[in-house]
mmCIF file of C-alpha atoms in Angstrom:
data_model
loop_
_atom_site.group_PDB
_atom_site.id
_atom_site.type_symbol
_atom_site.label_atom_id
_atom_site.label_comp_id
_atom_site.label_asym_id
_atom_site.label_seq_id
_atom_site.Cartn_x
_atom_site.Cartn_y
_atom_site.Cartn_z
ATOM 1 C CA UNK A 1 96.505 185.764 16.989
ATOM 2 C CA UNK A 2 96.541 185.201 20.715
ATOM 3 C CA UNK A 3 96.557 181.592 21.881
ATOM 4 C CA UNK A 4 94.100 180.812 24.655
ATOM 5 C CA UNK A 5 95.073 177.959 26.941
ATOM 6 C CA UNK A 6 92.011 176.100 28.271
ATOM 7 C CA UNK A 7 91.584 176.533 32.069
ATOM 8 C CA UNK A 8 91.915 172.815 32.781
ATOM 9 C CA UNK A 9 95.261 172.616 30.964
ATOM 10 C CA UNK A 10 96.475 175.684 32.829
ATOM 11 C CA UNK A 11 95.399 174.197 36.151
ATOM 12 C CA UNK A 12 97.159 170.942 35.335
ATOM 13 C CA UNK A 13 100.333 172.835 34.382
ATOM 14 C CA UNK A 14 100.307 174.824 37.639
ATOM 15 C CA UNK A 15 99.578 171.712 39.733
ATOM 16 C CA UNK A 16 102.298 169.670 38.038
ATOM 17 C CA UNK A 17 104.867 172.385 38.633
ATOM 18 C CA UNK A 18 103.970 172.946 42.297
ATOM 19 C CA UNK A 19 105.421 170.952 45.141
ATOM 20 C CA UNK A 20 103.252 169.267 47.772
ATOM 21 C CA UNK A 21 104.087 168.863 51.424
ATOM 22 C CA UNK A 22 105.605 165.561 52.479
ATOM 23 C CA UNK A 23 103.188 162.972 53.830
ATOM 24 C CA UNK A 24 103.368 161.140 57.152
ATOM 25 C CA UNK A 25 102.895 157.493 56.267
ATOM 26 C CA UNK A 26 102.899 156.205 59.837
ATOM 27 C CA UNK A 27 104.194 156.957 63.310
ATOM 28 C CA UNK A 28 104.684 155.091 66.552
ATOM 29 C CA UNK A 29 105.743 155.455 70.191
ATOM 30 C CA UNK A 30 107.259 152.630 72.197
ATOM 31 C CA UNK A 31 104.998 153.635 75.106
ATOM 32 C CA UNK A 32 102.272 156.280 74.889
ATOM 33 C CA UNK A 33 101.685 156.200 78.668
ATOM 34 C CA UNK A 34 105.157 156.110 80.221
ATOM 35 C CA UNK A 35 106.027 156.722 83.847
ATOM 36 C CA UNK A 36 108.186 159.563 85.081
ATOM 37 C CA UNK A 37 111.816 159.355 83.970
ATOM 38 C CA UNK A 38 111.133 156.601 81.415
ATOM 39 C CA UNK A 39 112.842 156.544 78.020
ATOM 40 C CA UNK A 40 110.528 156.393 74.992
ATOM 41 C CA UNK A 41 111.327 155.795 71.315
ATOM 42 C CA UNK A 42 109.354 157.859 68.763
ATOM 43 C CA UNK A 43 109.374 157.005 65.059
ATOM 44 C CA UNK A 44 107.898 158.797 62.042
ATOM 45 C CA UNK A 45 107.938 157.529 58.453
ATOM 46 C CA UNK A 46 107.480 160.151 55.729
ATOM 47 C CA UNK A 47 107.020 160.188 51.945
ATOM 48 C CA UNK A 48 107.909 162.952 49.492
ATOM 49 C CA UNK A 49 108.465 163.651 45.814
ATOM 50 C CA UNK A 50 111.459 165.770 46.778
ATOM 51 C CA UNK A 51 113.875 163.664 48.789
ATOM 52 C CA UNK A 52 115.773 163.603 51.002
ATOM 53 C CA UNK A 53 113.622 164.209 54.062
ATOM 54 C CA UNK A 54 114.900 165.870 57.211
ATOM 55 C CA UNK A 55 113.463 165.153 60.664
ATOM 56 C CA UNK A 56 113.517 167.791 63.415
ATOM 57 C CA UNK A 57 112.304 167.019 66.948
ATOM 58 C CA UNK A 58 110.988 169.205 69.756
ATOM 59 C CA UNK A 59 109.543 168.421 73.195
ATOM 60 C CA UNK A 60 107.715 170.868 75.446
ATOM 61 C CA UNK A 61 109.011 169.033 78.536
ATOM 62 C CA UNK A 62 111.200 166.094 79.391
ATOM 63 C CA UNK A 63 114.499 165.605 77.622
ATOM 64 C CA UNK A 64 115.198 164.730 73.994
ATOM 65 C CA UNK A 65 118.416 162.823 73.460
ATOM 66 C CA UNK A 66 120.666 163.837 70.583
ATOM 67 C CA UNK A 67 118.969 163.082 67.280
ATOM 68 C CA UNK A 68 120.127 162.984 63.661
ATOM 69 C CA UNK A 69 117.938 164.874 61.179
ATOM 70 C CA UNK A 70 118.561 162.128 58.605
ATOM 71 C CA UNK A 71 117.033 159.467 60.877
ATOM 72 C CA UNK A 72 113.245 159.141 61.360
ATOM 73 C CA UNK A 73 113.385 158.503 65.110
ATOM 74 C CA UNK A 74 114.325 160.060 68.430
ATOM 75 C CA UNK A 75 114.616 158.996 72.074
ATOM 76 C CA UNK A 76 112.886 161.057 74.746
ATOM 77 C CA UNK A 77 113.091 160.810 78.533
ATOM 78 C CA UNK A 78 109.878 161.710 80.325
ATOM 79 C CA UNK A 79 109.951 164.461 82.990
ATOM 80 C CA UNK A 80 110.315 163.655 86.688
ATOM 81 C CA UNK A 81 106.749 164.765 87.449
ATOM 82 C CA UNK A 82 103.458 163.481 85.972
ATOM 83 C CA UNK A 83 102.275 165.641 83.075
ATOM 84 C CA UNK A 84 100.702 165.691 79.643
ATOM 85 C CA UNK A 85 103.518 166.325 77.168
ATOM 86 C CA UNK A 86 103.848 167.036 73.469
ATOM 87 C CA UNK A 87 106.674 165.673 71.354
ATOM 88 C CA UNK A 88 106.733 167.063 67.824
ATOM 89 C CA UNK A 89 108.470 165.843 64.691
ATOM 90 C CA UNK A 90 108.696 168.196 61.705
ATOM 91 C CA UNK A 91 109.595 166.497 58.433
ATOM 92 C CA UNK A 92 110.977 168.731 55.681
ATOM 93 C CA UNK A 93 111.833 167.912 52.076
ATOM 94 C CA UNK A 94 114.564 169.324 49.823
ATOM 95 C CA UNK A 95 112.318 172.220 48.769
ATOM 96 C CA UNK A 96 111.560 173.159 52.388
ATOM 97 C CA UNK A 97 107.992 171.884 52.278
ATOM 98 C CA UNK A 98 107.105 170.419 55.660
ATOM 99 C CA UNK A 99 104.567 168.451 57.658
ATOM 100 C CA UNK A 100 104.210 167.971 61.385
ATOM 101 C CA UNK A 101 103.468 164.925 63.515
ATOM 102 C CA UNK A 102 102.541 165.577 67.151
ATOM 103 C CA UNK A 103 102.632 162.929 69.883
ATOM 104 C CA UNK A 104 100.516 163.648 72.954
ATOM 105 C CA UNK A 105 101.960 161.666 75.856
ATOM 106 C CA UNK A 106 100.478 161.189 79.319
ATOM 107 C CA UNK A 107 103.236 160.662 81.875
ATOM 108 C CA UNK A 108 102.137 158.700 84.943
ATOM 109 C CA UNK A 109 103.697 158.562 88.415
ATOM 110 C CA UNK A 110 105.885 155.559 89.221
ATOM 111 C CA UNK A 111 104.474 152.779 91.384
ATOM 112 C CA UNK A 112 106.036 149.680 92.882
ATOM 113 C CA UNK A 113 104.214 146.701 91.383
ATOM 114 C CA UNK A 114 104.557 142.940 91.700
ATOM 115 C CA UNK A 115 105.281 141.308 88.342
ATOM 116 C CA UNK A 116 105.791 137.763 89.699
ATOM 117 C CA UNK A 117 104.849 136.480 93.128
ATOM 118 C CA UNK A 118 107.007 134.597 95.650
ATOM 119 C CA UNK A 119 108.583 131.370 94.449
ATOM 120 C CA UNK A 120 108.474 132.305 90.756
ATOM 121 C CA UNK A 121 111.828 133.808 89.709
ATOM 122 C CA UNK A 122 115.148 131.958 89.520
ATOM 123 C CA UNK A 123 117.165 134.537 87.519
ATOM 124 C CA UNK A 124 116.967 138.170 86.363
ATOM 125 C CA UNK A 125 119.033 139.556 83.480
ATOM 126 C CA UNK A 126 118.943 143.062 81.998
ATOM 127 C CA UNK A 127 118.579 143.270 78.219
ATOM 128 C CA UNK A 128 121.827 144.812 76.963
ATOM 129 C CA UNK A 129 121.610 144.297 73.206
ATOM 130 C CA UNK A 130 119.434 147.323 72.406
ATOM 131 C CA UNK A 131 119.246 150.990 73.374
ATOM 132 C CA UNK A 132 115.697 150.441 74.618
ATOM 133 C CA UNK A 133 114.659 147.344 76.475
ATOM 134 C CA UNK A 134 113.500 145.686 79.660
ATOM 135 C CA UNK A 135 114.700 142.527 81.381
ATOM 136 C CA UNK A 136 114.665 138.759 80.926
ATOM 137 C CA UNK A 137 113.383 136.508 83.676
ATOM 138 C CA UNK A 138 113.854 132.764 84.131
ATOM 139 C CA UNK A 139 110.911 131.358 86.065
ATOM 140 C CA UNK A 140 110.935 128.190 88.101
ATOM 141 C CA UNK A 141 108.360 126.544 85.835
ATOM 142 C CA UNK A 142 110.830 126.667 82.929
ATOM 143 C CA UNK A 143 109.706 129.804 81.066
ATOM 144 C CA UNK A 144 111.940 132.632 79.893
ATOM 145 C CA UNK A 145 109.840 135.782 79.900
ATOM 146 C CA UNK A 146 110.515 139.332 78.702
ATOM 147 C CA UNK A 147 109.266 142.115 80.956
ATOM 148 C CA UNK A 148 109.275 145.875 80.467
ATOM 149 C CA UNK A 149 107.242 148.904 81.524
ATOM 150 C CA UNK A 150 104.103 147.465 79.956
ATOM 151 C CA UNK A 151 105.078 143.957 78.795
ATOM 152 C CA UNK A 152 105.142 140.517 80.369
ATOM 153 C CA UNK A 153 105.373 137.940 77.608
ATOM 154 C CA UNK A 154 106.734 134.458 77.027
ATOM 155 C CA UNK A 155 109.639 133.848 74.647
ATOM 156 C CA UNK A 156 110.635 130.825 72.590
ATOM 157 C CA UNK A 157 113.417 130.101 75.096
ATOM 158 C CA UNK A 158 112.876 127.679 77.962
ATOM 159 C CA UNK A 159 114.797 126.514 81.028
ATOM 160 C CA UNK A 160 115.327 127.095 84.730
ATOM 161 C CA UNK A 161 118.557 129.074 85.041
ATOM 162 C CA UNK A 162 120.610 130.529 87.837
ATOM 163 C CA UNK A 163 122.705 132.546 85.364
ATOM 164 C CA UNK A 164 121.937 133.623 81.809
ATOM 165 C CA UNK A 165 123.166 136.053 79.198
ATOM 166 C CA UNK A 166 121.408 137.367 76.076
ATOM 167 C CA UNK A 167 123.649 138.121 73.097
ATOM 168 C CA UNK A 168 124.253 137.424 69.428
ATOM 169 C CA UNK A 169 124.992 133.871 68.309
ATOM 170 C CA UNK A 170 125.790 133.670 64.602
ATOM 171 C CA UNK A 171 123.109 135.663 62.767
ATOM 172 C CA UNK A 172 120.438 135.533 65.475
ATOM 173 C CA UNK A 173 119.916 136.420 69.107
ATOM 174 C CA UNK A 174 120.630 133.765 71.668
ATOM 175 C CA UNK A 175 120.260 132.911 75.322
ATOM 176 C CA UNK A 176 123.259 131.419 77.096
ATOM 177 C CA UNK A 177 122.184 129.698 80.292
ATOM 178 C CA UNK A 178 123.548 127.780 83.264
ATOM 179 C CA UNK A 179 121.345 125.915 85.757
ATOM 180 C CA UNK A 180 120.778 126.899 89.372
ATOM 181 C CA UNK A 181 123.104 124.027 90.307
ATOM 182 C CA UNK A 182 125.436 122.038 88.066
ATOM 183 C CA UNK A 183 127.787 122.919 85.222
ATOM 184 C CA UNK A 184 125.779 122.330 82.051
ATOM 185 C CA UNK A 185 125.903 125.422 79.833
ATOM 186 C CA UNK A 186 123.443 125.616 76.947
ATOM 187 C CA UNK A 187 122.666 128.061 74.163
ATOM 188 C CA UNK A 188 119.301 128.625 72.470
ATOM 189 C CA UNK A 189 118.973 130.838 69.411
ATOM 190 C CA UNK A 190 115.921 132.858 68.450
ATOM 191 C CA UNK A 191 115.842 130.894 65.177
ATOM 192 C CA UNK A 192 114.881 127.791 67.133
ATOM 193 C CA UNK A 193 118.119 125.874 67.492
ATOM 194 C CA UNK A 194 119.366 124.690 70.888
ATOM 195 C CA UNK A 195 122.567 122.997 71.960
ATOM 196 C CA UNK A 196 124.370 121.830 75.069
ATOM 197 C CA UNK A 197 127.727 123.489 74.569
ATOM 198 C CA UNK A 198 129.721 122.592 77.653
ATOM 199 C CA UNK A 199 129.422 120.140 80.535
ATOM 200 C CA UNK A 200 132.942 120.515 81.875
ATOM 201 C CA UNK A 201 133.719 124.220 81.453
ATOM 202 C CA UNK A 202 133.385 124.800 85.190
ATOM 203 C CA UNK A 203 134.820 121.810 87.014
ATOM 204 C CA UNK A 204 132.712 122.108 90.157
ATOM 205 C CA UNK A 205 130.597 124.511 92.202
ATOM 206 C CA UNK A 206 127.925 126.983 91.178
ATOM 207 C CA UNK A 207 128.085 129.063 87.973
ATOM 208 C CA UNK A 208 127.320 132.628 89.015
ATOM 209 C CA UNK A 209 127.448 134.589 85.755
ATOM 210 C CA UNK A 210 128.022 134.403 81.991
ATOM 211 C CA UNK A 211 129.167 137.015 79.450
ATOM 212 C CA UNK A 212 130.295 137.053 75.827
ATOM 213 C CA UNK A 213 133.684 138.653 75.174
ATOM 214 C CA UNK A 214 133.727 142.206 73.807
ATOM 215 C CA UNK A 215 136.277 141.455 71.053
ATOM 216 C CA UNK A 216 135.658 137.802 70.198
ATOM 217 C CA UNK A 217 131.910 137.130 70.151
ATOM 218 C CA UNK A 218 132.548 133.391 69.931
ATOM 219 C CA UNK A 219 134.199 133.489 73.361
ATOM 220 C CA UNK A 220 132.016 132.925 76.421
ATOM 221 C CA UNK A 221 133.310 133.810 79.900
ATOM 222 C CA UNK A 222 132.058 131.757 82.853
ATOM 223 C CA UNK A 223 132.261 132.928 86.467
ATOM 224 C CA UNK A 224 132.013 130.075 88.953
ATOM 225 C CA UNK A 225 133.052 128.786 92.363
ATOM 226 C CA UNK A 226 135.945 126.973 90.687
ATOM 227 C CA UNK A 227 137.346 130.109 89.043
ATOM 228 C CA UNK A 228 136.984 132.045 85.799
ATOM 229 C CA UNK A 229 136.592 129.775 82.779
ATOM 230 C CA UNK A 230 136.059 130.264 79.071
ATOM 231 C CA UNK A 231 134.422 128.410 76.199
ATOM 232 C CA UNK A 232 134.974 129.094 72.480
ATOM 233 C CA UNK A 233 131.915 128.198 70.425
ATOM 234 C CA UNK A 234 133.727 127.996 67.080
ATOM 235 C CA UNK A 235 136.550 125.712 68.145
ATOM 236 C CA UNK A 236 134.687 123.926 70.924
ATOM 237 C CA UNK A 237 137.681 124.439 73.212
ATOM 238 C CA UNK A 238 137.425 125.511 76.833
ATOM 239 C CA UNK A 239 139.827 126.329 79.635
ATOM 240 C CA UNK A 240 140.532 128.223 82.852
ATOM 241 C CA UNK A 241 141.732 131.817 83.039
ATOM 242 C CA UNK A 242 144.964 132.047 85.069
ATOM 243 C CA UNK A 243 144.064 129.238 87.444
ATOM 244 C CA UNK A 244 146.332 130.448 90.234
ATOM 245 C CA UNK A 245 145.097 134.068 90.076
ATOM 246 C CA UNK A 246 141.353 133.541 90.609
ATOM 247 C CA UNK A 247 139.974 130.969 93.011
ATOM 248 C CA UNK A 248 136.331 132.033 92.683
ATOM 249 C CA UNK A 249 134.628 134.380 90.190
ATOM 250 C CA UNK A 250 131.259 135.895 91.069
ATOM 251 C CA UNK A 251 130.180 138.571 88.611
ATOM 252 C CA UNK A 252 130.839 139.695 85.016
ATOM 253 C CA UNK A 253 130.125 143.038 83.376
ATOM 254 C CA UNK A 254 130.578 143.567 79.603
ATOM 255 C CA UNK A 255 131.940 147.071 79.085
ATOM 256 C CA UNK A 256 132.955 148.928 75.935
ATOM 257 C CA UNK A 257 136.443 147.445 75.683
ATOM 258 C CA UNK A 258 136.704 144.780 78.381
ATOM 259 C CA UNK A 259 134.689 142.284 80.344
ATOM 260 C CA UNK A 260 135.041 143.209 84.016
ATOM 261 C CA UNK A 261 135.300 140.364 86.524
ATOM 262 C CA UNK A 262 134.584 140.428 90.264
ATOM 263 C CA UNK A 263 136.562 137.640 91.930
ATOM 264 C CA UNK A 264 137.915 136.578 95.294
ATOM 265 C CA UNK A 265 141.276 138.162 94.437
ATOM 266 C CA UNK A 266 140.050 141.449 92.967
ATOM 267 C CA UNK A 267 138.465 143.193 90.005
ATOM 268 C CA UNK A 268 139.888 142.261 86.593
ATOM 269 C CA UNK A 269 139.464 143.792 83.111
ATOM 270 C CA UNK A 270 139.819 141.024 80.525
ATOM 271 C CA UNK A 271 139.305 140.260 76.870
ATOM 272 C CA UNK A 272 140.433 137.518 74.540
ATOM 273 C CA UNK A 273 143.753 139.285 73.856
ATOM 274 C CA UNK A 274 144.779 141.303 76.930
ATOM 275 C CA UNK A 275 147.937 140.260 78.773
ATOM 276 C CA UNK A 276 146.990 138.445 81.982
ATOM 277 C CA UNK A 277 149.547 140.417 84.016
ATOM 278 C CA UNK A 278 147.776 143.692 83.181
ATOM 279 C CA UNK A 279 144.253 142.493 83.945
ATOM 280 C CA UNK A 280 144.040 143.176 87.714
ATOM 281 C CA UNK A 281 142.529 146.591 88.432
ATOM 282 C CA UNK A 282 141.810 146.510 92.168
ATOM 283 C CA UNK A 283 142.718 143.833 94.739
ATOM 284 C CA UNK A 284 140.418 142.406 97.404
ATOM 285 C CA UNK A 285 137.545 139.952 97.643
ATOM 286 C CA UNK A 286 135.018 141.414 95.173
ATOM 287 C CA UNK A 287 131.546 140.033 94.614
ATOM 288 C CA UNK A 288 130.041 142.523 92.144
ATOM 289 C CA UNK A 289 131.295 144.947 89.512
ATOM 290 C CA UNK A 290 129.786 147.692 87.371
ATOM 291 C CA UNK A 291 131.806 149.603 84.757
ATOM 292 C CA UNK A 292 130.759 153.119 83.766
ATOM 293 C CA UNK A 293 132.309 155.243 81.026
ATOM 294 C CA UNK A 294 132.966 158.786 82.221
ATOM 295 C CA UNK A 295 133.532 160.350 85.638
ATOM 296 C CA UNK A 296 130.040 161.827 85.487
ATOM 297 C CA UNK A 297 128.515 158.339 85.173
ATOM 298 C CA UNK A 298 127.566 158.807 81.529
ATOM 299 C CA UNK A 299 127.759 156.049 78.935
ATOM 300 C CA UNK A 300 129.477 157.979 76.148
ATOM 301 C CA UNK A 301 132.209 156.051 74.381
ATOM 302 C CA UNK A 302 135.814 156.984 75.024
ATOM 303 C CA UNK A 303 139.238 155.513 74.556
ATOM 304 C CA UNK A 304 140.745 157.448 77.463
ATOM 305 C CA UNK A 305 141.317 155.031 80.343
ATOM 306 C CA UNK A 306 141.491 157.938 82.795
ATOM 307 C CA UNK A 307 137.765 158.563 82.291
ATOM 308 C CA UNK A 308 136.690 154.993 83.024
ATOM 309 C CA UNK A 309 134.953 154.650 86.383
ATOM 310 C CA UNK A 310 134.605 151.180 87.916
ATOM 311 C CA UNK A 311 132.029 150.606 90.630
ATOM 312 C CA UNK A 312 132.468 147.376 92.576
ATOM 313 C CA UNK A 313 131.624 145.697 95.861
ATOM 314 C CA UNK A 314 134.818 144.694 97.649
ATOM 315 C CA UNK A 315 135.099 143.564 101.248
ATOM 316 C CA UNK A 316 131.356 144.107 101.689
ATOM 317 C CA UNK A 317 131.560 147.800 100.732
ATOM 318 C CA UNK A 318 130.456 149.675 97.626
ATOM 319 C CA UNK A 319 133.609 151.105 96.037
ATOM 320 C CA UNK A 320 134.379 153.538 93.250
ATOM 321 C CA UNK A 321 137.728 153.002 91.523
ATOM 322 C CA UNK A 322 139.079 151.040 94.463
ATOM 323 C CA UNK A 323 137.900 153.448 97.168
ATOM 324 C CA UNK A 324 134.969 152.697 99.455
ATOM 325 C CA UNK A 325 132.187 155.303 99.464
ATOM 326 C CA UNK A 326 132.070 157.435 102.628
ATOM 327 C CA UNK A 327 128.562 156.089 103.296
ATOM 328 C CA UNK A 328 127.328 152.544 102.758
ATOM 329 C CA UNK A 329 123.827 151.065 102.457
ATOM 330 C CA UNK A 330 122.272 151.216 105.943
ATOM 331 C CA UNK A 331 122.027 148.223 108.232
ATOM 332 C CA UNK A 332 124.933 146.450 106.562
ATOM 333 C CA UNK A 333 122.628 145.436 103.701
ATOM 334 C CA UNK A 334 125.240 145.536 100.936
ATOM 335 C CA UNK A 335 124.044 142.812 98.579
ATOM 336 C CA UNK A 336 126.224 141.633 95.690
ATOM 337 C CA UNK A 337 124.361 143.557 93.005
ATOM 338 C CA UNK A 338 125.073 146.856 91.230
ATOM 339 C CA UNK A 339 123.184 148.641 88.474
ATOM 340 C CA UNK A 340 122.981 152.188 87.104
ATOM 341 C CA UNK A 341 119.810 153.998 86.026
ATOM 342 C CA UNK A 342 119.259 156.677 83.381
ATOM 343 C CA UNK A 343 119.935 159.441 85.915
ATOM 344 C CA UNK A 344 123.334 157.995 86.839
ATOM 345 C CA UNK A 345 122.152 156.717 90.237
ATOM 346 C CA UNK A 346 123.793 153.521 91.475
ATOM 347 C CA UNK A 347 121.485 150.782 92.762
ATOM 348 C CA UNK A 348 122.686 148.216 95.287
ATOM 349 C CA UNK A 349 119.704 145.959 95.849
ATOM 350 C CA UNK A 350 116.850 148.156 97.105
ATOM 351 C CA UNK A 351 119.120 151.120 97.907
ATOM 352 C CA UNK A 352 119.906 153.987 95.526
ATOM 353 C CA UNK A 353 123.033 156.176 95.687
ATOM 354 C CA UNK A 354 122.446 159.648 94.221
ATOM 355 C CA UNK A 355 126.021 160.825 94.693
ATOM 356 C CA UNK A 356 125.503 162.047 98.251
ATOM 357 C CA UNK A 357 123.482 159.491 100.213
ATOM 358 C CA UNK A 358 121.592 156.204 100.059
ATOM 359 C CA UNK A 359 117.796 156.032 99.901
ATOM 360 C CA UNK A 360 115.598 152.961 100.105
ATOM 361 C CA UNK A 361 112.870 152.770 97.504
ATOM 362 C CA UNK A 362 109.483 153.322 99.149
ATOM 363 C CA UNK A 363 107.597 150.068 99.575
ATOM 364 C CA UNK A 364 110.756 147.958 99.867
ATOM 365 C CA UNK A 365 111.300 148.487 103.574
ATOM 366 C CA UNK A 366 111.679 145.052 105.107
ATOM 367 C CA UNK A 367 111.895 143.336 101.683
ATOM 368 C CA UNK A 368 115.000 141.206 101.082
ATOM 369 C CA UNK A 369 116.147 142.298 97.597
ATOM 370 C CA UNK A 370 119.001 140.177 96.230
ATOM 371 C CA UNK A 371 119.355 141.841 92.833
ATOM 372 C CA UNK A 372 118.285 145.051 91.120
ATOM 373 C CA UNK A 373 118.423 145.734 87.383
ATOM 374 C CA UNK A 374 117.923 149.182 85.854
ATOM 375 C CA UNK A 375 116.651 148.631 82.324
ATOM 376 C CA UNK A 376 117.595 150.683 79.272
ATOM 377 C CA UNK A 377 114.116 152.230 79.298
ATOM 378 C CA UNK A 378 114.599 153.414 82.883
ATOM 379 C CA UNK A 379 112.429 150.883 84.717
ATOM 380 C CA UNK A 380 113.982 149.316 87.847
ATOM 381 C CA UNK A 381 113.406 145.609 88.541
ATOM 382 C CA UNK A 382 113.953 143.952 91.915
ATOM 383 C CA UNK A 383 114.446 140.228 92.483
ATOM 384 C CA UNK A 384 113.747 139.156 96.058
ATOM 385 C CA UNK A 385 115.124 136.255 98.057
ATOM 386 C CA UNK A 386 111.628 134.746 98.060
ATOM 387 C CA UNK A 387 111.649 134.498 94.240
ATOM 388 C CA UNK A 388 109.352 137.442 93.544
ATOM 389 C CA UNK A 389 109.932 140.145 90.902
ATOM 390 C CA UNK A 390 108.952 143.760 91.533
ATOM 391 C CA UNK A 391 108.911 146.635 89.042
ATOM 392 C CA UNK A 392 109.312 150.360 89.723
#
């Protein structure tokens, strides 16, 4: 006798044995209306009965950075011209079932805008602790604000600083700060704690810059008119780095392996272990330093010292590995500030070096820019001598 399976049991059996496409639980873009050349973070979260999921990315214009199919995110750099772009993520499960998430992005032209007016800004610091980020600003009314392509918001940190550095402190983020004048160095953590850590680290003169050591994160370097000093937060000890070698220290740059120091006697590469005798890279009175990994101005990690390029300002000239560029910013306007953007261009104040010549950013003619900071999202910030902050 033939057995007849009821249609609803058959349908249930077929449904239970089939495999459904993965679902997109949620998705996000760090900026859905970026400007040209801006870096954007896309994220997609999927769900499936057949793990693991794979994530494949495609963009019809702009540039996708290298992505890992096991990670649900990708970084994309917008094209150099305004456009409407599509960035697509295809999520696929272990049985090759897939779903697609499409981001439609409107890329706007760049404009020079005023973020803070004259008399507002006392200090500008690029955010270094993430692959995507803007800049931190200390205002003269005691606020520490975070600014980006679309953000201008207050933080829990307060103070009027002439130098500051954002880094890790224990298990939370922290702001290290020094006043516009005086030698009191403080630290404030994002968890709410604050402490005055050092009143005598720099014996006299202005503190120009702060940076945490690349090997020992409890070690803070202090560049000041009285030399290069250090403070160790765990032991509470402090001291001076080779007192007879550096009379004044002006600028610090945390690289991959060393902290680079611009001082009156040259450019130094230091850490908490390196032999002092090997620290001097280039002699001469240097007021700013920028370290770049790779001769092509990329930021890829390497252990080969021959591929490390050091940009610095020595003797009033912008130099690359100890050699002055054949052309300098026009009008003798070489300010003590260097930064690099996502395209590998070097910024010295309001001037940009593209590898062949210097150009002044439109709208900044006649503006006295004392510092420029190219953020990790590709936005350029300009601090003026009048205390204004501009964004491009």
